[in-house]
Amino acid sequence: MIQRLITKVSRWPATALFSLLLTFALVMPDTARADLGAAARSVPSAELVGKGRMTYLGFKVFDAELYAPGGSYRPSTPFALKLTYLRNFKGKDITSSSVKEIKRQGGVSQQQLDSWTKQMQSIFPNVSSGQSIIGVRTAKGSTIFYLGNRKLGSINDAAFTNKFFSIWLGNSTRNPQLRAKLVGGGS
């Protein structure tokens, strides 16, 4: 049956075959665009680089997915990190955990940390299991946060962007196994 279909398709004129392929391309969803929603506009040609699950003391915390242009992650170019929470969390706890990990990395003044804490407190909402927060590293080095398709806010500080995403993607992350799954062998 498949052989007959291939034979029939191979007899089609090139324009008909091109039209059919174009129709499929337009109808088929761009999964990266669908998965990233509005955040996809900030990451051109976004493709999944890698994904993994964060657990803590045996509890599932979130599923993480990293998207980058052409599926190739470079920390100095746009990318998106999507965290789909597997438990309910308060926004203040997400902020507190982020601040703790940024502080652990070192190299941040208390003034910077205080400023970033206030900004994150105004951005991070309470999340329910199944909801996703997407953090985007823009071409200019700032960070934009989304809850699904809704923009939550941004922090226009390249130092914050570097420290924040290093929580998961940096060489000194607390979870090198998750980092390896996200960035693969390329970084």
Short mmCIF file of C-alpha atoms in Angstrom, two decimals:
data_model
loop_
_atom_site.label_atom_id
_atom_site.label_comp_id
_atom_site.label_asym_id
_atom_site.label_seq_id
_atom_site.Cartn_x
_atom_site.Cartn_y
_atom_site.Cartn_z
CA MET A 1 0.00 0.00 0.00
CA ILE A 2 2.78 2.46 0.90
CA GLN A 3 4.64 1.50 -2.27
CA ARG A 4 1.54 2.36 -4.37
CA LEU A 5 1.23 5.72 -2.61
CA ILE A 6 4.90 6.54 -3.26
CA THR A 7 4.48 5.56 -6.92
CA LYS A 8 1.41 7.80 -7.29
CA VAL A 9 3.08 10.76 -5.54
CA SER A 10 6.23 10.43 -7.66
CA ARG A 11 4.08 10.88 -10.81
CA TRP A 12 2.63 14.19 -9.60
CA PRO A 13 3.87 17.34 -11.30
CA ALA A 14 6.45 19.22 -9.26
CA THR A 15 4.11 22.19 -8.71
CA ALA A 16 1.38 19.96 -7.27
CA LEU A 17 3.86 18.27 -4.94
CA PHE A 18 5.26 21.65 -3.85
CA SER A 19 1.72 22.93 -3.16
CA LEU A 20 0.94 19.86 -1.07
CA LEU A 21 4.13 20.25 0.97
CA LEU A 22 3.50 23.96 1.48
CA THR A 23 -0.03 23.21 2.68
CA PHE A 24 1.31 20.71 5.23
CA ALA A 25 3.94 23.20 6.39
CA LEU A 26 1.27 25.85 6.99
CA VAL A 27 -1.14 23.48 8.71
CA MET A 28 1.38 21.62 10.87
CA PRO A 29 1.98 23.48 14.14
CA ASP A 30 5.40 24.90 14.84
CA THR A 31 5.78 23.12 18.18
CA ALA A 32 8.40 25.49 19.54
CA ARG A 33 6.18 28.46 18.73
CA ALA A 34 3.19 26.70 20.28
CA ASP A 35 5.16 25.72 23.39
CA LEU A 36 6.59 29.21 23.88
CA GLY A 37 3.52 31.24 22.96
CA ALA A 38 4.18 34.99 22.97
CA ALA A 39 7.77 34.42 24.16
CA ALA A 40 8.64 32.90 20.76
CA ARG A 41 8.74 36.40 19.22
CA SER A 42 11.92 37.12 21.18
CA VAL A 43 13.73 33.93 20.13
CA PRO A 44 13.97 33.74 16.33
CA SER A 45 13.80 30.22 14.83
CA ALA A 46 13.36 28.73 18.31
CA GLU A 47 13.78 24.99 18.56
CA LEU A 48 14.00 22.73 21.59
CA VAL A 49 17.59 22.29 22.77
CA GLY A 50 16.88 19.97 25.70
CA LYS A 51 14.55 19.21 28.58
CA GLY A 52 14.66 17.69 32.03
CA ARG A 53 12.91 17.44 35.37
CA MET A 54 13.91 19.11 38.63
CA THR A 55 13.27 17.07 41.77
CA TYR A 56 14.07 17.90 45.35
CA LEU A 57 14.19 15.20 48.03
CA GLY A 58 12.16 12.97 45.73
CA PHE A 59 9.45 15.57 45.07
CA LYS A 60 8.81 16.67 41.50
CA VAL A 61 9.29 20.44 41.32
CA PHE A 62 9.14 21.43 37.64
CA ASP A 63 9.85 20.31 34.10
CA ALA A 64 12.34 22.54 32.28
CA GLU A 65 12.70 23.09 28.52
CA LEU A 66 15.37 25.19 26.83
CA TYR A 67 14.70 26.72 23.40
CA ALA A 68 17.25 28.52 21.21
CA PRO A 69 17.65 29.54 17.56
CA GLY A 70 18.04 26.40 15.47
CA GLY A 71 18.15 24.31 18.66
CA SER A 72 21.68 25.52 19.45
CA TYR A 73 22.20 27.14 22.87
CA ARG A 74 24.71 29.94 23.36
CA PRO A 75 24.47 32.01 26.56
CA SER A 76 25.16 35.27 24.71
CA THR A 77 22.28 34.94 22.22
CA PRO A 78 18.50 34.87 22.68
CA PHE A 79 16.99 31.79 24.29
CA ALA A 80 13.96 30.83 26.36
CA LEU A 81 13.79 28.69 29.48
CA LYS A 82 10.34 27.30 30.20
CA LEU A 83 9.59 25.97 33.67
CA THR A 84 6.33 24.04 33.99
CA TYR A 85 5.59 23.71 37.68
CA LEU A 86 4.48 20.34 39.04
CA ARG A 87 3.37 21.76 42.39
CA ASN A 88 1.72 24.97 43.57
CA PHE A 89 4.14 27.76 44.51
CA LYS A 90 3.72 31.28 45.81
CA GLY A 91 5.43 34.03 43.84
CA LYS A 92 7.30 35.13 46.96
CA ASP A 93 8.78 31.62 47.28
CA ILE A 94 9.91 31.62 43.63
CA THR A 95 11.58 34.99 44.26
CA SER A 96 13.16 33.81 47.52
CA SER A 97 14.57 30.67 45.90
CA SER A 98 15.93 32.69 42.95
CA VAL A 99 17.59 35.22 45.27
CA LYS A 100 19.16 32.43 47.33
CA GLU A 101 20.66 30.81 44.22
CA ILE A 102 21.88 34.13 42.77
CA LYS A 103 23.51 34.95 46.10
CA ARG A 104 25.14 31.49 46.23
CA GLN A 105 26.86 32.24 42.91
CA GLY A 106 28.58 35.26 44.41
CA GLY A 107 29.80 38.39 42.68
CA VAL A 108 26.65 40.40 43.40
CA SER A 109 26.45 43.48 45.61
CA GLN A 110 23.73 43.73 48.23
CA GLN A 111 22.39 46.80 46.40
CA GLN A 112 22.01 44.80 43.14
CA LEU A 113 20.42 41.90 45.00
CA ASP A 114 17.94 44.21 46.75
CA SER A 115 16.98 45.83 43.44
CA TRP A 116 16.54 42.49 41.69
CA THR A 117 14.52 41.11 44.62
CA LYS A 118 12.03 43.99 44.40
CA GLN A 119 11.69 43.55 40.65
CA MET A 120 11.18 39.79 40.88
CA GLN A 121 8.61 40.23 43.66
CA SER A 122 6.59 42.46 41.35
CA ILE A 123 6.89 39.98 38.46
CA PHE A 124 6.51 36.43 39.80
CA PRO A 125 2.90 35.36 40.42
CA ASN A 126 1.61 32.44 42.44
CA VAL A 127 1.56 29.39 40.16
CA SER A 128 -0.54 26.25 40.18
CA SER A 129 0.60 22.83 39.12
CA GLY A 130 0.69 22.72 35.31
CA GLN A 131 1.36 26.43 34.80
CA SER A 132 4.53 27.60 33.06
CA ILE A 133 6.74 30.61 33.55
CA ILE A 134 8.98 31.33 30.59
CA GLY A 135 12.11 33.43 30.99
CA VAL A 136 13.57 34.87 27.80
CA ARG A 137 17.10 36.16 27.37
CA THR A 138 16.71 38.84 24.69
CA ALA A 139 19.22 39.89 22.04
CA LYS A 140 20.01 42.97 24.16
CA GLY A 141 20.72 40.86 27.26
CA SER A 142 17.61 41.72 29.24
CA THR A 143 15.12 39.20 30.66
CA ILE A 144 11.40 39.06 29.88
CA PHE A 145 9.07 36.81 31.86
CA TYR A 146 5.80 35.27 30.64
CA LEU A 147 3.08 33.23 32.29
CA GLY A 148 1.76 31.32 29.32
CA ASN A 149 1.05 34.00 26.71
CA ARG A 150 0.86 36.87 29.21
CA LYS A 151 3.91 39.07 29.67
CA LEU A 152 4.62 39.41 33.39
CA GLY A 153 7.42 41.95 33.21
CA SER A 154 11.07 42.44 32.39
CA ILE A 155 14.36 43.21 34.05
CA ASN A 156 16.67 45.28 31.86
CA ASP A 157 19.98 44.39 33.45
CA ALA A 158 22.48 42.12 31.68
CA ALA A 159 24.11 41.21 35.01
CA PHE A 160 20.74 39.98 36.32
CA THR A 161 20.13 38.02 33.12
CA ASN A 162 23.48 36.27 33.44
CA LYS A 163 23.06 35.43 37.14
CA PHE A 164 19.40 34.42 36.87
CA PHE A 165 19.80 31.95 34.02
CA SER A 166 23.03 30.61 35.55
CA ILE A 167 20.82 29.12 38.28
CA TRP A 168 19.97 26.37 35.76
CA LEU A 169 22.38 26.85 32.86
CA GLY A 170 25.62 27.98 34.50
CA ASN A 171 28.67 25.85 35.16
CA SER A 172 28.20 26.20 38.94
CA THR A 173 24.52 25.22 38.96
CA ARG A 174 23.31 23.15 41.90
CA ASN A 175 21.90 20.62 39.46
CA PRO A 176 24.51 19.74 36.80
CA GLN A 177 22.47 16.73 35.63
CA LEU A 178 19.54 19.00 34.74
CA ARG A 179 21.90 21.46 33.04
CA ALA A 180 23.38 18.66 30.94
CA LYS A 181 19.90 17.59 29.82
CA LEU A 182 18.99 21.18 28.94
CA VAL A 183 22.09 22.32 27.07
CA GLY A 184 23.31 18.96 25.81
CA GLY A 185 26.94 18.52 24.86
CA GLY A 186 27.18 21.91 23.17
CA SER A 187 28.09 23.98 26.24
#
